Amino acid sequence: MERSDSARPTGLEVARLAGVAQSSVSLVFSGKAQGRISPALERRIRDAATQLGYEPIHVGRALRSGEVGALGLVVTDFENAFFGPVSRGAQEAAAEAGLAVVLMEDRASDPVRSLDRGLVDGLLVFAVDPPEPTDRLAARVTLLEVVHPAYSGVVFDSADGMRQAVRHLNGLGHGTIGYAGVDTGRWTFRERRASWERAMADAGLPVDGRVAESAITLEAATAAARGLLAGASRPTAVVCADDLVTAGVYRAAAELGLRVPDDLSVVGFGGTIVGEVLSPAVTTLYASGRALGRVAVELALGRPSAPERRVVPVELRPGASTAVPGVPA
Amino acid sequence: MERSDSARPTGLEVARLAGVAQSSVSLVFSGKAQGRISPALERRIRDAATQLGYEPIHVGRALRSGEVGALGLVVTDFENAFFGPVSRGAQEAAAEAGLAVVLMEDRASDPVRSLDRGLVDGLLVFAVDPPEPTDRLAARVTLLEVVHPAYSGVVFDSADGMRQAVRHLNGLGHGTIGYAGVDTGRWTFRERRASWERAMADAGLPVDGRVAESAITLEAATAAARGLLAGASRPTAVVCADDLVTAGVYRAAAELGLRVPDDLSVVGFGGTIVGEVLSPAVTTLYASGRALGRVAVELALGRPSAPERRVVPVELRPGASTAVPGVPA
DNA sequence: CTGAAAGCGCTTACAG
DNA sequence: CTGAAAGCGCTTACAG
């Protein structure tokens, strides 16, 4: 991978061709020519650059400025469907500020080391346990769907979302509402479960252990949902913490001969393509990953002196997976 | 985003603390100390570095070496489920070589410009039309699921995949087999369609316009599949070019009251989570995005003098979506 | 308005 | 086995 392509011209070569100083070339290309380089000279410089195919390389600037112009987005798992929208939102917002986003898988890379090596200027940490805080890190790490007192961060309003879900189901007449969640121990899913429990309590509904939690794979979610739905005292409705979990609930219901929504109402949480392809269309707490990613970048760019918190709202989108509970068999 | 953290020590500071030359520090950290720095000195240098929390920053090296140690993975759309596995495969292989992978969305960035600016050392172009070839680009661009004579690249063996699909369906007794594809005009999907047509011809089966193509969204795929399945001469089996398209076929079938596989057999292509959550489990031509990403990185690192081609096999994985055709109503 | 010079933090011949 | 020096391609005071 040698860069020694004879094809790559430097600012000095452009300067020579244009008959000016190298610094004048730099001024033009860093957008600081205004009032410092005459229009005629700028023209000449740009023409020379075009002729040579010059493009200032980034590392020269980076070394001088101490910034590489990139943020690292740390995720647990590239294959999680939620990562697509989050990544897109982050990239959009970063691109507007002239920054790139580098994706890092938590287990495969050492994000803090990447930061220390100056591979990125900051870290966006999505649903991953944050690193031990230091002053340096506190100014450079932004959390998504995690809360830690030392860091800025953005989270979904899952408390409000779960209230909407429980109110919706309760309004339809459901009294026994179960919960299908994720047991990885990460903040996101602890928060969603706690929010559901509070929403149930606020509605005066019993929880009674109607909770299934599992790893975040289709197989595990299906197995857990089977347990939740197989018992005699099965819930008539289930709130799910994630689209993949919803898929597991659908699958377990189908295996058990339960029809959605006739025999079982289901409310999802997420809004990724995984949830969208389910049939019947799932009534879901839509959480915009794109918004989450965008807000995180805004926080990272803002660099407040004290940690700052943002909340992205969650919205109940009616589908065909919830209905008035059927008469028990 | 000033890097002027007083916290970030330089190699010179480490050298001073250890009482050696800065170049000795460099030698130790670039792994070239062997036979050049005595073990005792190396110890002293490493101790000093640990004490200061020194980590060589990357841009210094990058400027000197002309390489940034990163490959850009260019995709059409971050939200395509296929991108997860491809990205993971690429990152794994790149990490083994000490390289990072930067993700770029084709429409949002200008990948060639990123290459020219030295933001990345090479481009992995996934299912996106390749840039106009130049000598410089030919050595630095690797194509995934696209073929162009000027570039190295890796593709799925869709010809073999489609043969397997048609043989499987024909073996079950299906004579009228339709095709649900994607009409974006990109190489990937032109190739899959052509492969299906050849496989049909080889099996002596008529095509007769039983083809539906659409944009790669659930809505569009559903609408196109509706057209394919609504007619009187509807196929008894459909081969799909993508998991999202398969989801559309399932949805259209459900709308039309066709049961899978009793009334309609379906073979998918892909193997992403989007396909996995469908019910019944889809018989699919499994194509490993992870392998595709990995092979692409290997090609990129190999830097052959002439463009090199690789093929990743596709494998028919039986599910519950294909069966002997039912008696026509 | 323009140019010569120093320096960002590394690596790499080169001299001892 | 170790160190002093040059240089990668930029940016930024500084002097004219």
Coordinates of N, CA and C in Angstrom, one line a residue, chain A residues 99-263:
Chain A
L99 N -16.9 16.0 9.3 CA -16.3 14.9 10.0 C -16.7 13.6 9.5
A100 N -15.8 12.6 9.6 CA -16.2 11.2 9.2 C -16.5 10.4 10.5
V101 N -17.2 9.3 10.3 CA -17.5 8.4 11.4 C -16.9 7.1 11.1
V102 N -16.2 6.6 12.0 CA -15.5 5.3 11.9 C -16.3 4.3 12.8
L103 N -16.7 3.2 12.3 CA -17.4 2.3 13.1 C -16.5 1.3 13.8
M104 N -16.7 1.0 15.0 CA -15.9 0.1 15.8 C -16.8 -0.9 16.5
E105 N -16.4 -2.1 16.4 CA -17.1 -3.1 17.2 C -16.4 -3.3 18.5
D106 N -17.2 -3.2 19.6 CA -16.6 -3.1 20.9 C -15.6 -4.2 21.2
R107 N -16.0 -5.5 20.9 CA -15.2 -6.6 21.2 C -14.0 -6.7 20.3
A108 N -14.1 -6.2 19.1 CA -13.0 -6.4 18.2 C -11.9 -5.3 18.3
S109 N -12.3 -4.1 18.8 CA -11.3 -3.1 18.9 C -11.2 -2.6 20.3
D110 N -10.2 -1.7 20.5 CA -10.1 -1.1 21.8 C -10.3 0.4 21.6
P111 N -11.6 0.8 21.8 CA -11.9 2.2 21.4 C -11.1 3.2 22.1
V112 N -10.9 3.0 23.4 CA -10.1 4.0 24.1 C -8.7 4.1 23.6
R113 N -8.2 3.0 23.3 CA -6.8 3.0 22.7 C -6.8 3.8 21.3
S114 N -7.9 3.5 20.6 CA -8.0 4.3 19.3 C -8.0 5.8 19.5
L115 N -8.7 6.2 20.6 CA -8.8 7.6 20.9 C -7.4 8.1 21.3
D116 N -6.7 7.3 22.1 CA -5.4 7.7 22.6 C -4.4 7.8 21.5
R117 N -4.6 6.9 20.5 CA -3.6 7.0 19.4 C -4.0 8.0 18.3
G118 N -5.1 8.7 18.6 CA -5.4 9.8 17.7 C -6.0 9.3 16.4
L119 N -6.6 8.1 16.5 CA -7.3 7.7 15.3 C -8.6 8.4 15.1
V120 N -9.2 8.8 16.2 CA -10.5 9.5 16.2 C -10.4 10.6 17.2
D121 N -11.2 11.6 17.0 CA -11.2 12.8 17.9 C -12.1 12.6 19.1
G122 N -13.1 11.6 18.9 CA -14.0 11.4 20.0 C -14.7 10.0 19.8
L123 N -15.4 9.6 20.8 CA -16.1 8.3 20.7 C -17.6 8.5 20.9
L124 N -18.4 7.9 20.1 CA -19.8 7.8 20.3 C -20.1 6.3 20.7
V125 N -20.5 6.1 22.0 CA -20.6 4.8 22.5 C -22.1 4.3 22.6
F126 N -22.4 3.4 21.7 CA -23.8 3.0 21.6 C -24.1 1.7 22.4
A127 N -24.9 1.9 23.4 CA -25.4 0.7 24.2 C -24.3 -0.2 24.6
V128 N -23.1 0.3 24.9 CA -22.0 -0.4 25.4 C -21.6 0.2 26.7
D129 N -21.2 -0.6 27.7 CA -20.7 0.0 28.9 C -19.6 1.0 28.7
P130 N -19.7 2.2 29.3 CA -18.7 3.2 29.0 C -17.4 2.9 29.7
P131 N -16.3 3.4 29.2 CA -15.0 3.2 29.8 C -14.9 4.0 31.2
E132 N -14.0 3.5 32.0 CA -13.7 4.3 33.3 C -13.5 5.7 32.9
P133 N -14.2 6.6 33.6 CA -14.0 8.0 33.2 C -12.7 8.6 33.7
T134 N -12.1 9.5 32.8 CA -11.0 10.3 33.2 C -11.4 11.7 32.6
D135 N -10.6 12.7 33.0 CA -10.9 14.0 32.5 C -10.9 14.0 30.9
R136 N -9.8 13.4 30.4 CA -9.7 13.3 29.0 C -10.8 12.7 28.3
L137 N -11.2 11.5 28.8 CA -12.3 10.8 28.2 C -13.7 11.6 28.4
A138 N -13.9 12.2 29.5 CA -15.1 12.8 29.8 C -15.4 13.9 28.7
A139 N -14.4 14.5 28.1 CA -14.6 15.5 27.1 C -14.7 14.9 25.7
R140 N -14.5 13.6 25.6 CA -14.4 13.1 24.3 C -15.4 11.9 24.0
V141 N -16.1 11.5 25.1 CA -17.0 10.4 24.9 C -18.4 10.8 25.1
T142 N -19.3 10.3 24.2 CA -20.7 10.6 24.2 C -21.4 9.3 24.2
L143 N -22.4 9.1 25.1 CA -23.1 7.9 25.2 C -24.4 7.9 24.5
L144 N -24.8 6.8 23.9 CA -26.1 6.6 23.3 C -26.7 5.4 24.0
E145 N -27.9 5.6 24.5 CA -28.7 4.6 25.2 C -27.9 4.0 26.4
V146 N -27.1 4.8 27.0 CA -26.5 4.4 28.3 C -26.4 5.7 29.1
V147 N -26.5 5.6 30.4 CA -26.3 6.8 31.2 C -25.2 6.6 32.2
H148 N -24.3 7.6 32.3 CA -23.2 7.6 33.2 C -23.0 9.0 33.6
P149 N -22.8 9.3 34.9 CA -22.7 10.7 35.4 C -21.6 11.4 34.8
A150 N -20.5 10.8 34.4 CA -19.3 11.5 33.9 C -19.4 11.9 32.5
Y151 N -20.4 11.3 31.7 CA -20.4 11.6 30.3 C -21.7 12.2 29.8
S152 N -21.6 13.0 28.7 CA -22.8 13.4 28.0 C -23.4 12.2 27.3
G153 N -24.7 12.3 27.1 CA -25.4 11.2 26.4 C -26.8 11.5 26.0
V154 N -27.3 10.6 25.1 CA -28.6 10.7 24.6 C -29.3 9.4 24.8
V155 N -30.6 9.4 25.3 CA -31.3 8.2 25.4 C -32.7 8.3 24.9
F156 N -33.3 7.2 24.6 CA -34.7 7.2 24.2 C -35.6 7.4 25.5
D157 N -36.7 8.0 25.2 CA -37.7 8.2 26.4 C -38.5 6.9 26.5
S158 N -37.8 5.9 27.0 CA -38.5 4.6 27.1 C -39.5 4.6 28.2
A159 N -39.4 5.5 29.2 CA -40.4 5.6 30.3 C -41.7 6.0 29.7
D160 N -41.6 7.1 28.8 CA -42.8 7.5 28.2 C -43.4 6.5 27.2
G161 N -42.4 5.8 26.5 CA -42.9 4.8 25.6 C -43.6 3.7 26.2
M162 N -43.1 3.2 27.3 CA -43.7 2.1 28.0 C -45.1 2.5 28.6
R163 N -45.2 3.8 29.0 CA -46.5 4.3 29.5 C -47.5 4.2 28.4
Q164 N -47.1 4.6 27.2 CA -48.0 4.6 26.0 C -48.4 3.2 25.7
A165 N -47.4 2.3 25.8 CA -47.7 0.9 25.4 C -48.8 0.3 26.4
V166 N -48.5 0.5 27.7 CA -49.4 -0.1 28.7 C -50.8 0.6 28.6
R167 N -50.8 1.9 28.4 CA -52.1 2.6 28.3 C -52.9 2.1 27.1
H168 N -52.2 1.9 26.0 CA -52.8 1.4 24.8 C -53.4 0.0 25.0
L169 N -52.6 -0.9 25.6 CA -53.1 -2.2 25.8 C -54.2 -2.3 26.9
N170 N -54.0 -1.5 27.9 CA -55.0 -1.5 29.0 C -56.3 -0.9 28.5
G171 N -56.2 0.1 27.6 CA -57.4 0.7 27.0 C -58.2 -0.3 26.1
L172 N -57.4 -1.3 25.6 CA -58.1 -2.3 24.8 C -58.7 -3.4 25.7
G173 N -58.4 -3.3 27.0 CA -59.0 -4.3 27.9 C -58.0 -5.4 28.4
H174 N -56.8 -5.2 28.1 CA -55.8 -6.2 28.6 C -55.4 -5.9 30.0
G175 N -55.5 -6.9 30.9 CA -55.1 -6.8 32.3 C -53.8 -7.5 32.6
T176 N -53.6 -8.6 31.9 CA -52.4 -9.4 32.1 C -51.4 -9.2 30.9
I177 N -50.5 -8.3 31.2 CA -49.6 -7.9 30.2 C -48.2 -8.4 30.5
G178 N -47.6 -9.1 29.6 CA -46.2 -9.7 29.8 C -45.2 -8.8 29.2
Y179 N -43.9 -9.1 29.5 CA -42.8 -8.4 29.0 C -41.8 -9.3 28.4
A180 N -41.3 -9.1 27.2 CA -40.2 -9.9 26.6 C -39.0 -9.0 26.4
G181 N -38.0 -9.3 27.1 CA -36.8 -8.4 27.1 C -35.5 -9.1 26.8
V182 N -34.5 -8.4 27.2 CA -33.1 -8.8 26.9 C -32.3 -8.8 28.2
D183 N -31.6 -9.9 28.4 CA -30.9 -10.0 29.7 C -29.4 -9.9 29.7
T184 N -28.9 -9.1 28.7 CA -27.5 -8.9 28.6 C -26.9 -8.0 29.7
G185 N -27.8 -7.4 30.5 CA -27.3 -6.6 31.6 C -27.0 -5.2 31.2
R186 N -27.1 -4.9 29.9 CA -26.8 -3.5 29.5 C -27.9 -2.5 29.9
W187 N -27.4 -1.3 30.0 CA -28.3 -0.2 30.5 C -29.6 -0.2 29.8
T188 N -29.5 -0.1 28.4 CA -30.7 0.0 27.6 C -31.8 -0.9 28.0
F189 N -31.5 -2.2 28.2 CA -32.6 -3.1 28.4 C -33.0 -3.2 29.9
R190 N -32.1 -2.8 30.8 CA -32.5 -2.7 32.2 C -33.5 -1.5 32.3
E191 N -33.2 -0.5 31.6 CA -34.0 0.7 31.6 C -35.4 0.4 31.0
R192 N -35.4 -0.3 29.9 CA -36.7 -0.6 29.3 C -37.6 -1.5 30.2
R193 N -37.0 -2.4 30.8 CA -37.7 -3.3 31.7 C -38.2 -2.5 32.9
A194 N -37.4 -1.7 33.5 CA -37.8 -0.9 34.7 C -38.9 0.1 34.3
S195 N -38.8 0.6 33.1 CA -39.9 1.5 32.6 C -41.2 0.8 32.5
W196 N -41.1 -0.4 32.0 CA -42.4 -1.2 31.8 C -42.9 -1.5 33.2
E197 N -42.1 -1.9 34.1 CA -42.6 -2.2 35.5 C -43.3 -0.9 36.1
R198 N -42.6 0.2 35.9 CA -43.2 1.4 36.5 C -44.5 1.7 35.8
A199 N -44.6 1.6 34.5 CA -45.8 1.8 33.8 C -46.9 0.9 34.2
M200 N -46.6 -0.3 34.5 CA -47.6 -1.3 34.9 C -48.1 -0.9 36.3
A201 N -47.1 -0.5 37.2 CA -47.5 -0.1 38.5 C -48.4 1.1 38.5
D202 N -48.0 2.1 37.6 CA -48.8 3.3 37.5 C -50.2 3.0 37.1
A203 N -50.4 2.0 36.2 CA -51.7 1.6 35.7 C -52.4 0.7 36.7
G204 N -51.8 0.4 37.8 CA -52.4 -0.5 38.8 C -52.5 -1.9 38.3
L205 N -51.6 -2.3 37.4 CA -51.6 -3.7 36.9 C -50.5 -4.5 37.6
P206 N -50.8 -5.8 37.8 CA -49.8 -6.7 38.4 C -48.8 -7.2 37.4
V207 N -47.6 -7.4 37.9 CA -46.6 -7.9 37.0 C -46.5 -9.4 37.1
D208 N -46.5 -9.9 38.4 CA -46.6 -11.4 38.6 C -45.6 -12.2 37.8
G209 N -44.4 -11.8 37.6 CA -43.4 -12.6 37.0 C -43.7 -12.9 35.5
R210 N -44.6 -12.2 34.9 CA -44.8 -12.4 33.5 C -43.7 -11.7 32.6
V211 N -42.5 -12.1 32.9 CA -41.4 -11.5 32.2 C -40.5 -12.6 31.6
A212 N -40.1 -12.4 30.4 CA -39.2 -13.4 29.8 C -38.0 -12.5 29.3
E213 N -36.8 -13.0 29.6 CA -35.6 -12.3 29.1 C -34.7 -13.3 28.5
S214 N -33.9 -12.8 27.5 CA -33.0 -13.7 26.8 C -31.9 -12.9 26.2
A215 N -31.0 -13.7 25.6 CA -30.0 -13.0 24.7 C -30.7 -12.4 23.5
I216 N -30.0 -11.6 22.8 CA -30.6 -10.9 21.7 C -30.4 -11.6 20.4
T217 N -30.9 -12.8 20.3 CA -30.9 -13.6 19.1 C -32.3 -14.1 18.9
L218 N -32.6 -14.5 17.6 CA -33.9 -15.0 17.4 C -34.2 -16.3 18.1
E219 N -33.3 -17.2 18.2 CA -33.5 -18.4 18.8 C -33.7 -18.3 20.3
A220 N -32.9 -17.5 21.0 CA -33.0 -17.3 22.4 C -34.3 -16.6 22.7
A221 N -34.7 -15.6 21.9 CA -35.9 -14.8 22.1 C -37.1 -15.7 22.0
T222 N -37.1 -16.6 21.0 CA -38.2 -17.5 20.7 C -38.3 -18.5 21.9
A223 N -37.2 -19.0 22.4 CA -37.3 -19.9 23.5 C -37.9 -19.3 24.7
A224 N -37.4 -18.0 25.0 CA -37.9 -17.3 26.2 C -39.4 -17.0 26.1
A225 N -39.8 -16.6 24.9 CA -41.2 -16.3 24.6 C -42.1 -17.5 24.8
R226 N -41.6 -18.7 24.4 CA -42.3 -19.9 24.5 C -42.6 -20.1 26.0
G227 N -41.6 -19.9 26.9 CA -41.9 -20.1 28.3 C -43.0 -19.1 28.8
L228 N -42.9 -17.9 28.3 CA -43.8 -16.8 28.7 C -45.3 -17.2 28.3
L229 N -45.4 -17.8 27.1 CA -46.7 -18.0 26.5 C -47.3 -19.3 26.7
A230 N -46.5 -20.3 27.2 CA -47.0 -21.6 27.3 C -47.8 -21.9 28.5
G231 N -47.5 -21.2 29.6 CA -48.2 -21.4 30.8 C -49.7 -21.2 30.8
A232 N -50.4 -21.7 31.8 CA -51.8 -21.6 31.8 C -52.2 -20.1 32.1
S233 N -51.4 -19.4 32.9 CA -51.8 -18.0 33.2 C -51.0 -17.1 32.2
R234 N -51.0 -17.5 31.0 CA -50.3 -16.7 30.0 C -50.9 -15.3 29.8
P235 N -50.1 -14.3 29.6 CA -50.6 -12.9 29.3 C -51.4 -12.9 28.0
T236 N -52.3 -11.9 28.0 CA -53.1 -11.8 26.7 C -52.4 -10.8 25.8
A237 N -51.3 -10.1 26.4 CA -50.6 -9.1 25.6 C -49.1 -9.1 26.1
V238 N -48.2 -8.8 25.1 CA -46.8 -8.8 25.5 C -46.2 -7.5 24.9
V239 N -45.4 -6.9 25.8 CA -44.6 -5.7 25.3 C -43.2 -6.2 25.1
C240 N -42.6 -5.9 24.0 CA -41.3 -6.4 23.6 C -40.3 -5.2 23.7
A241 N -39.0 -5.6 24.0 CA -38.0 -4.6 24.2 C -37.2 -4.3 23.0
D242 N -37.4 -5.1 21.9 CA -36.5 -5.0 20.8 C -37.2 -5.7 19.6
D243 N -36.9 -5.3 18.4 CA -37.5 -5.9 17.2 C -37.2 -7.4 17.1
L244 N -36.0 -7.7 17.4 CA -35.6 -9.1 17.3 C -36.4 -10.0 18.3
V245 N -36.6 -9.4 19.5 CA -37.4 -10.1 20.5 C -38.9 -10.2 20.0
T246 N -39.4 -9.2 19.4 CA -40.7 -9.2 18.9 C -40.8 -10.4 17.9
A247 N -39.8 -10.5 17.0 CA -39.8 -11.6 16.1 C -39.8 -13.0 16.8
G248 N -39.1 -13.1 17.9 CA -39.2 -14.3 18.7 C -40.6 -14.6 19.3
V249 N -41.2 -13.5 19.7 CA -42.6 -13.7 20.3 C -43.5 -14.1 19.2
Y250 N -43.4 -13.5 18.0 CA -44.3 -13.9 16.9 C -44.0 -15.4 16.6
R251 N -42.8 -15.8 16.6 CA -42.5 -17.2 16.2 C -43.0 -18.2 17.3
A252 N -42.8 -17.8 18.6 CA -43.2 -18.7 19.6 C -44.8 -18.8 19.6
A253 N -45.4 -17.7 19.3 CA -46.9 -17.7 19.3 C -47.4 -18.6 18.2
A254 N -46.7 -18.5 17.0 CA -47.1 -19.3 15.9 C -46.9 -20.8 16.3
E255 N -45.8 -21.1 16.9 CA -45.5 -22.5 17.3 C -46.6 -23.0 18.2
L256 N -47.1 -22.1 19.1 CA -48.1 -22.6 20.1 C -49.5 -22.4 19.6
G257 N -49.6 -22.1 18.3 CA -51.0 -22.0 17.7 C -51.7 -20.7 18.2
L258 N -51.0 -19.8 18.7 CA -51.7 -18.5 19.1 C -51.6 -17.5 18.0
R259 N -52.8 -17.0 17.6 CA -52.8 -16.0 16.5 C -52.7 -14.6 17.1
V260 N -51.9 -13.8 16.4 CA -51.7 -12.4 16.7 C -52.6 -11.6 15.7
P261 N -53.5 -10.7 16.2 CA -53.7 -10.3 17.5 C -54.9 -11.0 18.2
D262 N -55.5 -12.0 17.5 CA -56.7 -12.6 18.1 C -56.5 -13.2 19.5
D263 N -55.4 -14.0 19.6 CA -55.1 -14.6 20.8 C -54.1 -13.9 21.7

